[in-house]
Short mmCIF file of C-alpha atoms in Angstrom, two decimals:
data_model
loop_
_atom_site.label_atom_id
_atom_site.label_comp_id
_atom_site.label_asym_id
_atom_site.label_seq_id
_atom_site.Cartn_x
_atom_site.Cartn_y
_atom_site.Cartn_z
CA MET A 113 139.11 406.27 118.88
CA THR A 114 138.22 403.34 116.62
CA THR A 115 135.48 401.05 117.94
CA MET A 116 134.10 397.64 117.06
CA VAL A 117 131.22 399.42 115.36
CA ASP A 118 133.70 401.15 113.01
CA VAL A 119 135.33 397.82 112.21
CA ALA A 120 131.94 396.20 111.54
CA ARG A 121 130.94 398.99 109.14
CA ARG A 122 134.24 398.84 107.24
CA ALA A 123 134.07 395.04 106.94
CA GLY A 124 130.35 395.02 106.09
CA VAL A 125 129.45 392.66 108.94
CA SER A 126 127.67 392.83 112.26
CA VAL A 127 129.31 393.86 115.51
CA ALA A 128 128.61 390.33 116.78
CA THR A 129 130.65 388.88 113.93
CA VAL A 130 133.58 391.15 114.79
CA SER A 131 133.32 389.97 118.40
CA HIS A 132 133.34 386.30 117.33
CA VAL A 133 136.49 386.88 115.27
CA LEU A 134 138.27 388.66 118.11
CA ASN A 135 137.21 386.26 120.87
CA ASP A 136 137.02 382.97 118.96
CA THR A 137 133.57 382.41 120.45
CA ARG A 138 131.96 381.03 117.26
CA PRO A 139 133.22 379.74 113.88
CA VAL A 140 133.40 382.44 111.20
CA ARG A 141 133.74 381.87 107.44
CA PRO A 142 137.36 382.36 106.25
CA ASP A 143 136.45 385.18 103.84
CA THR A 144 134.46 386.98 106.54
CA ARG A 145 137.31 386.57 109.04
CA ALA A 146 139.75 387.96 106.47
CA ALA A 147 137.50 390.98 105.89
CA VAL A 148 137.27 391.68 109.63
CA LEU A 149 141.02 391.33 110.18
CA GLY A 150 141.67 393.57 107.18
CA ALA A 151 139.39 396.26 108.60
CA ILE A 152 141.08 395.98 112.00
CA ASP A 153 144.50 396.45 110.40
CA GLU A 154 143.32 399.33 108.19
CA LEU A 155 141.63 401.22 111.03
CA GLY A 156 144.28 400.44 113.65
CA TYR A 157 141.72 399.00 116.05
CA THR A 158 143.03 397.76 119.43
CA HIS A 159 141.01 395.09 121.17
CA ASN A 160 140.00 395.77 124.78
CA THR A 161 141.36 392.67 126.53
CA LEU A 162 139.98 393.77 129.90
CA ALA A 163 136.44 393.87 128.51
CA ARG A 164 137.02 390.49 126.92
CA SER A 165 138.11 389.01 130.26
CA LEU A 166 134.89 390.22 131.90
CA VAL A 167 132.88 388.32 129.29
CA THR A 168 134.95 385.13 129.06
CA SER A 169 136.26 384.94 132.67
CA ARG A 170 139.74 384.63 131.18
CA THR A 171 142.51 387.21 131.07
CA HIS A 172 144.64 385.35 128.52
CA SER A 173 147.61 385.82 130.83
CA ILE A 174 150.03 383.34 132.42
CA GLY A 175 151.92 383.80 135.66
CA LEU A 176 155.57 382.69 135.55
CA ALA A 177 157.48 382.25 138.82
CA VAL A 178 161.15 381.31 138.37
CA SER A 179 164.13 382.08 140.60
CA ALA A 180 167.35 383.72 139.46
CA ILE A 181 165.98 385.12 136.21
CA SER A 182 169.52 386.45 135.60
CA ASN A 183 170.74 382.83 135.34
CA PRO A 184 171.29 382.01 131.63
CA TYR A 185 169.44 378.71 132.07
CA PHE A 186 166.27 380.33 133.38
CA THR A 187 166.64 383.20 130.92
CA GLU A 188 166.42 380.70 128.07
CA ILE A 189 163.46 378.97 129.73
CA LEU A 190 161.79 382.39 129.93
CA GLN A 191 162.39 382.88 126.21
CA GLY A 192 160.72 379.54 125.50
CA VAL A 193 157.74 380.37 127.71
CA GLU A 194 157.39 383.83 126.18
CA ALA A 195 157.49 382.52 122.61
CA GLY A 196 154.93 379.80 123.36
CA ALA A 197 152.62 382.19 125.20
CA LEU A 198 152.82 384.85 122.47
CA GLU A 199 152.03 382.32 119.77
CA ALA A 200 148.92 381.26 121.73
CA GLY A 201 147.84 384.87 122.32
CA TYR A 202 148.78 385.01 126.02
CA SER A 203 150.73 387.63 127.94
CA LEU A 204 153.15 386.91 130.80
CA LEU A 205 153.35 388.20 134.36
CA ILE A 206 156.78 387.32 135.76
CA ALA A 207 158.02 387.11 139.36
CA ASP A 208 161.16 385.84 141.07
CA PRO A 209 160.55 383.69 144.22
CA HIS A 210 164.31 383.76 145.05
CA ASP A 211 164.17 380.03 145.95
CA ASP A 212 162.70 381.09 149.30
CA PRO A 213 159.59 379.11 150.35
CA GLU A 214 157.91 382.01 152.16
CA HIS A 215 158.56 384.48 149.36
CA GLU A 216 157.51 381.87 146.84
CA ARG A 217 154.12 381.53 148.54
CA LYS A 218 153.61 385.32 148.45
CA VAL A 219 154.66 385.59 144.81
CA VAL A 220 152.22 382.89 143.75
CA GLN A 221 149.42 384.61 145.65
CA LEU A 222 150.19 387.96 143.99
CA LEU A 223 150.14 386.37 140.55
CA HIS A 224 146.86 384.65 141.36
CA GLU A 225 145.35 387.93 142.50
CA ARG A 226 146.20 389.36 139.07
CA ARG A 227 143.69 386.81 137.73
CA VAL A 228 146.13 384.89 135.55
CA ASP A 229 144.50 381.94 133.80
CA GLY A 230 147.23 379.60 134.99
CA MET A 231 150.78 379.46 136.30
CA ILE A 232 154.16 378.01 135.41
CA VAL A 233 156.39 377.63 138.46
CA ALA A 234 159.95 376.43 139.11
CA PRO A 235 159.43 375.30 142.72
CA SER A 236 161.80 375.83 145.62
CA ALA A 237 163.27 373.04 147.73
CA GLU A 238 160.34 373.41 150.16
CA PRO A 239 157.29 374.07 147.98
CA ALA A 240 154.57 372.64 150.26
CA GLY A 241 153.05 376.01 151.21
CA MET A 242 152.94 377.20 147.60
CA ILE A 243 151.46 373.93 146.34
CA GLU A 244 148.84 373.95 149.09
CA TYR A 245 147.78 377.48 148.08
CA LEU A 246 147.46 376.55 144.40
CA THR A 247 145.66 373.27 145.09
CA ARG A 248 143.07 374.75 147.45
CA ARG A 249 142.19 377.41 144.88
CA ASP A 250 142.29 375.01 141.93
CA VAL A 251 144.81 377.14 140.04
CA ARG A 252 145.91 375.43 136.83
CA THR A 253 149.68 375.03 137.23
CA VAL A 254 152.63 373.43 135.46
CA PHE A 255 155.88 372.92 137.36
CA LEU A 256 159.11 373.10 135.42
CA ASP A 257 162.74 372.08 135.95
CA ARG A 258 162.08 370.58 139.41
CA LEU A 259 159.61 367.77 140.01
CA VAL A 260 157.11 367.84 142.88
CA GLY A 261 155.21 364.56 142.48
CA ASP A 262 153.25 362.63 139.86
CA GLU A 263 149.95 364.33 140.73
CA HIS A 264 150.93 367.54 138.91
CA ASP A 265 151.71 368.57 135.34
CA GLN A 266 155.44 369.15 135.04
CA VAL A 267 158.28 369.30 132.56
CA CYS A 268 162.02 368.99 133.07
CA ALA A 269 165.22 367.74 131.49
CA GLU A 270 166.71 364.32 132.01
CA ASN A 271 169.18 364.57 134.90
CA THR A 272 170.42 361.15 135.96
CA GLY A 273 171.59 359.76 132.62
CA PRO A 274 173.51 362.85 131.49
CA VAL A 275 175.51 363.10 134.76
CA ARG A 276 176.25 359.39 134.55
CA GLN A 277 177.57 360.06 131.04
CA LEU A 278 179.93 362.76 132.32
CA VAL A 279 181.28 360.46 135.04
CA GLU A 280 181.79 357.60 132.59
CA HIS A 281 183.56 359.91 130.14
CA LEU A 282 185.98 361.13 132.79
CA ALA A 283 186.54 357.59 134.08
CA ASP A 284 187.29 356.40 130.56
CA LEU A 285 189.99 359.09 130.37
CA GLY A 286 191.70 357.49 133.36
CA HIS A 287 190.25 359.42 136.30
CA THR A 288 189.53 357.39 139.43
CA ARG A 289 188.98 360.31 141.83
CA ILE A 290 186.02 362.25 140.42
CA GLY A 291 184.38 364.94 142.54
CA LEU A 292 180.87 366.35 142.31
CA VAL A 293 179.75 369.82 143.36
CA ALA A 294 176.04 369.18 143.94
CA GLY A 295 173.10 371.59 144.08
CA LEU A 296 170.68 372.79 146.73
CA PRO A 297 169.43 369.98 149.00
CA GLY A 298 165.76 369.16 148.54
CA LEU A 299 165.56 369.91 144.83
CA SER A 300 164.67 366.96 142.61
CA THR A 301 167.42 368.05 140.20
CA THR A 302 170.00 367.76 142.97
CA GLY A 303 168.91 364.27 143.98
CA GLU A 304 168.75 363.00 140.41
CA ARG A 305 172.18 364.37 139.48
CA ILE A 306 173.73 362.80 142.58
CA GLN A 307 172.07 359.55 141.57
CA GLY A 308 173.62 359.86 138.10
CA TYR A 309 177.02 360.52 139.67
CA ARG A 310 176.82 357.38 141.78
CA GLU A 311 175.56 355.30 138.87
CA GLY A 312 178.46 356.48 136.72
CA LEU A 313 180.99 355.48 139.38
CA ARG A 314 179.32 352.10 139.78
CA SER A 315 179.26 351.42 136.05
CA ARG A 316 183.03 351.94 135.86
CA GLY A 317 183.80 349.95 138.99
CA LEU A 318 184.80 352.99 141.05
CA PRO A 319 183.91 353.26 144.75
CA PHE A 320 181.78 356.10 146.05
CA ALA A 321 183.91 358.32 148.30
CA PRO A 322 181.81 360.65 150.50
CA GLU A 323 184.63 363.20 150.69
CA LEU A 324 184.36 363.69 146.90
CA LEU A 325 180.73 364.84 147.08
CA ALA A 326 180.26 368.45 148.23
CA GLY A 327 177.21 370.69 148.27
CA GLY A 328 177.40 374.00 146.42
CA ASN A 329 173.80 375.09 147.10
CA SER A 330 173.23 375.77 143.38
CA GLU A 331 175.10 379.10 143.47
CA ALA A 332 178.59 380.37 142.70
CA GLU A 333 179.77 381.27 146.20
CA GLY A 334 178.66 377.95 147.65
CA ALA A 335 180.35 376.09 144.82
CA GLN A 336 183.58 378.00 145.39
CA ASP A 337 183.60 376.83 149.02
CA ALA A 338 182.62 373.29 148.00
CA THR A 339 185.46 373.08 145.47
CA ARG A 340 187.95 374.29 148.08
CA HIS A 341 186.65 371.53 150.34
CA LEU A 342 187.20 368.92 147.63
CA LEU A 343 190.73 370.15 146.95
CA ALA A 344 191.57 369.96 150.67
CA ALA A 345 190.88 366.20 150.81
CA PRO A 346 193.87 363.95 151.61
CA GLU A 347 193.45 362.52 148.12
CA PRO A 348 191.87 365.35 146.12
CA PRO A 349 189.97 364.68 142.91
CA THR A 350 191.69 364.73 139.55
CA ALA A 351 188.40 365.69 137.90
CA VAL A 352 185.37 367.69 139.06
CA ILE A 353 181.79 367.85 137.81
CA THR A 354 179.64 370.87 138.66
CA ALA A 355 175.88 370.35 138.74
CA ASN A 356 174.77 373.70 137.25
CA ASN A 357 176.24 376.67 135.40
CA ALA A 358 176.34 379.07 138.37
CA MET A 359 178.38 376.54 140.33
CA THR A 360 180.76 376.15 137.40
CA ILE A 361 181.75 379.79 137.87
CA GLY A 362 182.40 379.21 141.58
CA ALA A 363 184.45 376.10 140.89
CA LEU A 364 186.59 377.94 138.33
CA ARG A 365 187.27 380.68 140.88
CA ALA A 366 188.39 378.13 143.47
CA LEU A 367 190.68 376.41 140.96
CA ARG A 368 192.15 379.77 139.95
CA ASP A 369 192.78 380.68 143.59
CA ARG A 370 194.73 377.44 144.00
CA GLY A 371 196.75 378.13 140.87
CA LEU A 372 195.36 375.04 139.13
CA GLN A 373 194.99 374.98 135.37
CA VAL A 374 192.21 373.11 133.58
CA PRO A 375 192.74 370.46 132.27
CA ARG A 376 196.51 370.31 132.85
CA ASP A 377 196.15 369.97 136.62
CA ILE A 378 192.50 368.97 136.98
CA ALA A 379 189.71 368.12 134.55
CA LEU A 380 186.36 369.91 134.69
CA ALA A 381 182.94 369.10 133.23
CA CYS A 382 179.61 370.73 133.98
CA PHE A 383 175.88 370.19 133.85
CA ASP A 384 174.34 373.18 132.03
CA ASP A 385 175.82 374.62 128.91
CA PHE A 386 175.64 378.36 128.30
CA SER A 387 176.28 380.58 125.31
CA TRP A 388 179.79 381.61 126.36
CA ALA A 389 181.01 378.20 127.61
CA ASP A 390 183.14 377.76 124.50
CA LEU A 391 184.85 381.13 125.09
CA PHE A 392 186.76 379.80 128.11
CA SER A 393 190.23 378.45 127.60
CA PRO A 394 189.97 375.52 127.67
CA ARG A 395 186.44 375.31 126.34
CA LEU A 396 184.01 373.68 128.78
CA THR A 397 182.75 370.16 128.27
CA ALA A 398 179.11 370.31 129.31
CA ILE A 399 175.63 368.85 129.33
CA ALA A 400 173.28 371.18 127.44
CA GLN A 401 169.69 371.29 128.59
CA PRO A 402 166.90 372.04 126.06
CA SER A 403 165.99 375.18 128.01
CA LYS A 404 163.78 376.91 125.44
CA ASP A 405 162.02 373.63 124.65
CA ILE A 406 161.29 373.15 128.37
CA GLY A 407 159.67 376.58 128.50
CA ALA A 408 157.63 376.00 125.35
CA ALA A 409 156.53 372.55 126.55
CA ALA A 410 155.36 374.05 129.86
CA VAL A 411 153.10 376.46 127.97
CA ARG A 412 151.65 373.62 125.89
CA LEU A 413 150.94 371.57 129.01
CA LEU A 414 149.25 374.51 130.69
CA LEU A 415 147.05 375.28 127.69
CA GLU A 416 146.05 371.61 127.52
CA ARG A 417 145.15 371.73 131.21
CA LEU A 418 143.04 374.86 130.71
CA GLU A 419 141.11 373.15 127.92
CA GLN A 420 140.92 369.72 129.60
CA PRO A 421 140.89 370.36 133.36
CA ASP A 422 140.03 366.74 134.20
CA ARG A 423 142.68 364.96 132.16
CA PRO A 424 145.34 362.92 134.04
CA PRO A 425 148.52 364.85 135.00
CA ARG A 426 151.54 364.48 132.74
CA THR A 427 155.28 364.59 133.35
CA LEU A 428 157.51 365.38 130.35
CA ARG A 429 161.25 364.73 130.42
CA LEU A 430 163.29 366.20 127.61
CA PRO A 431 166.67 364.75 126.55
CA CYS A 432 169.93 366.65 127.06
CA THR A 433 172.96 366.90 124.76
CA PHE A 434 176.58 366.03 125.61
CA VAL A 435 178.73 368.91 124.34
CA HIS A 436 182.28 367.59 124.03
CA ARG A 437 184.93 370.28 124.33
CA THR A 438 188.37 370.39 125.95
CA SER A 439 188.10 371.08 129.71
CA CYS A 440 187.82 367.32 130.31
CA GLY A 441 191.35 366.89 128.94
CA CYS A 442 190.40 365.66 125.49
CA PRO A 443 191.93 367.21 122.37
CA ASP A 444 190.05 370.00 120.68
CA PRO A 445 187.66 368.35 118.17
CA GLY A 446 188.38 371.25 115.80
CA ALA A 447 192.15 370.67 115.73
CA ALA A 448 193.25 368.20 113.05
CA ASP A 449 196.51 367.29 114.81
CA ALA A 450 195.11 367.42 118.32
CA GLN A 451 196.61 365.11 120.92
CA PRO A 452 195.59 364.49 124.53
CA SER A 453 197.40 366.67 127.06
CA GLN A 454 200.64 365.34 128.54
CA ALA A 455 199.04 365.04 131.98
CA LEU A 456 196.18 363.06 130.50
CA GLN A 457 198.56 360.73 128.65
CA GLU A 458 200.52 360.11 131.87
CA ARG A 459 197.28 359.47 133.76
CA ASN A 460 196.17 356.93 131.16
CA ARG A 461 199.51 355.15 131.42
CA THR A 462 199.08 354.74 135.16
CA PRO A 463 198.15 351.09 135.91
#
């Protein structure tokens, strides 16, 4: 088994110099560093990270707690976190809190007991117990996707403006009855997207109708029930917005069960784009979140916090992108002779 002594001999330096190169504990001349790294590569030396952690009190690992890792949105966030951590020389320990406050608290404790240097957490709707645990133990933490207060480092996408944009787009197409399938109560994302919905109605002079706002609990089954509820209203919506990608699936199932075709019978737009959204027929008009960028930004914030533990907390909001496709009733941007659907033309002719 190759040791640091072997590396030092091959590179013609001291064992201490090899240690400084591996642990970044002291500046080393570029040519000396290159010689050490060359010897490491030639001999196939593997650094003992456990021994390093005993010396530096750091494990160079990050705990990541996000719910529904199978969700494409969180999968892309995970990719961003992983890329950022790998680039900085950190490994990841990943756990799923299942959006359950009690389980979330246990998951955070287990990650902490693995001696991670810091954590990145997508909090549940009731994160008080988890936050209290982290705060009392002074665990460096960045919250992502869902905000928990200005006293913490956190990163998320813009929510209010993009939903307002969806509402205004549908209103400009002639819709006056626009429904929203909202997310899990208590999440900052849910509140902000409802706010955007109401602002969009107000900006186009449309009244807020409580029967057109239904809660889908941020998951497909709940959204299916919520969409059925909207369709059962005395005056059902002519357009529906879903507030995340899982709920889009539930809404589509409910529309299919009613025999409704999008956008001929009802328009649909969604918050959260996903890689196969343009494979539907019609293709889904959506708000795309910068998921990978959110993950990478969370890593940067955490590393800054580890290096500057006393700096003021920061909240980063990243802009979203309006992806204009055809489920809203607009013509396909890729079709040269595209015309609005007949139903949409009739709707626009309605005084």
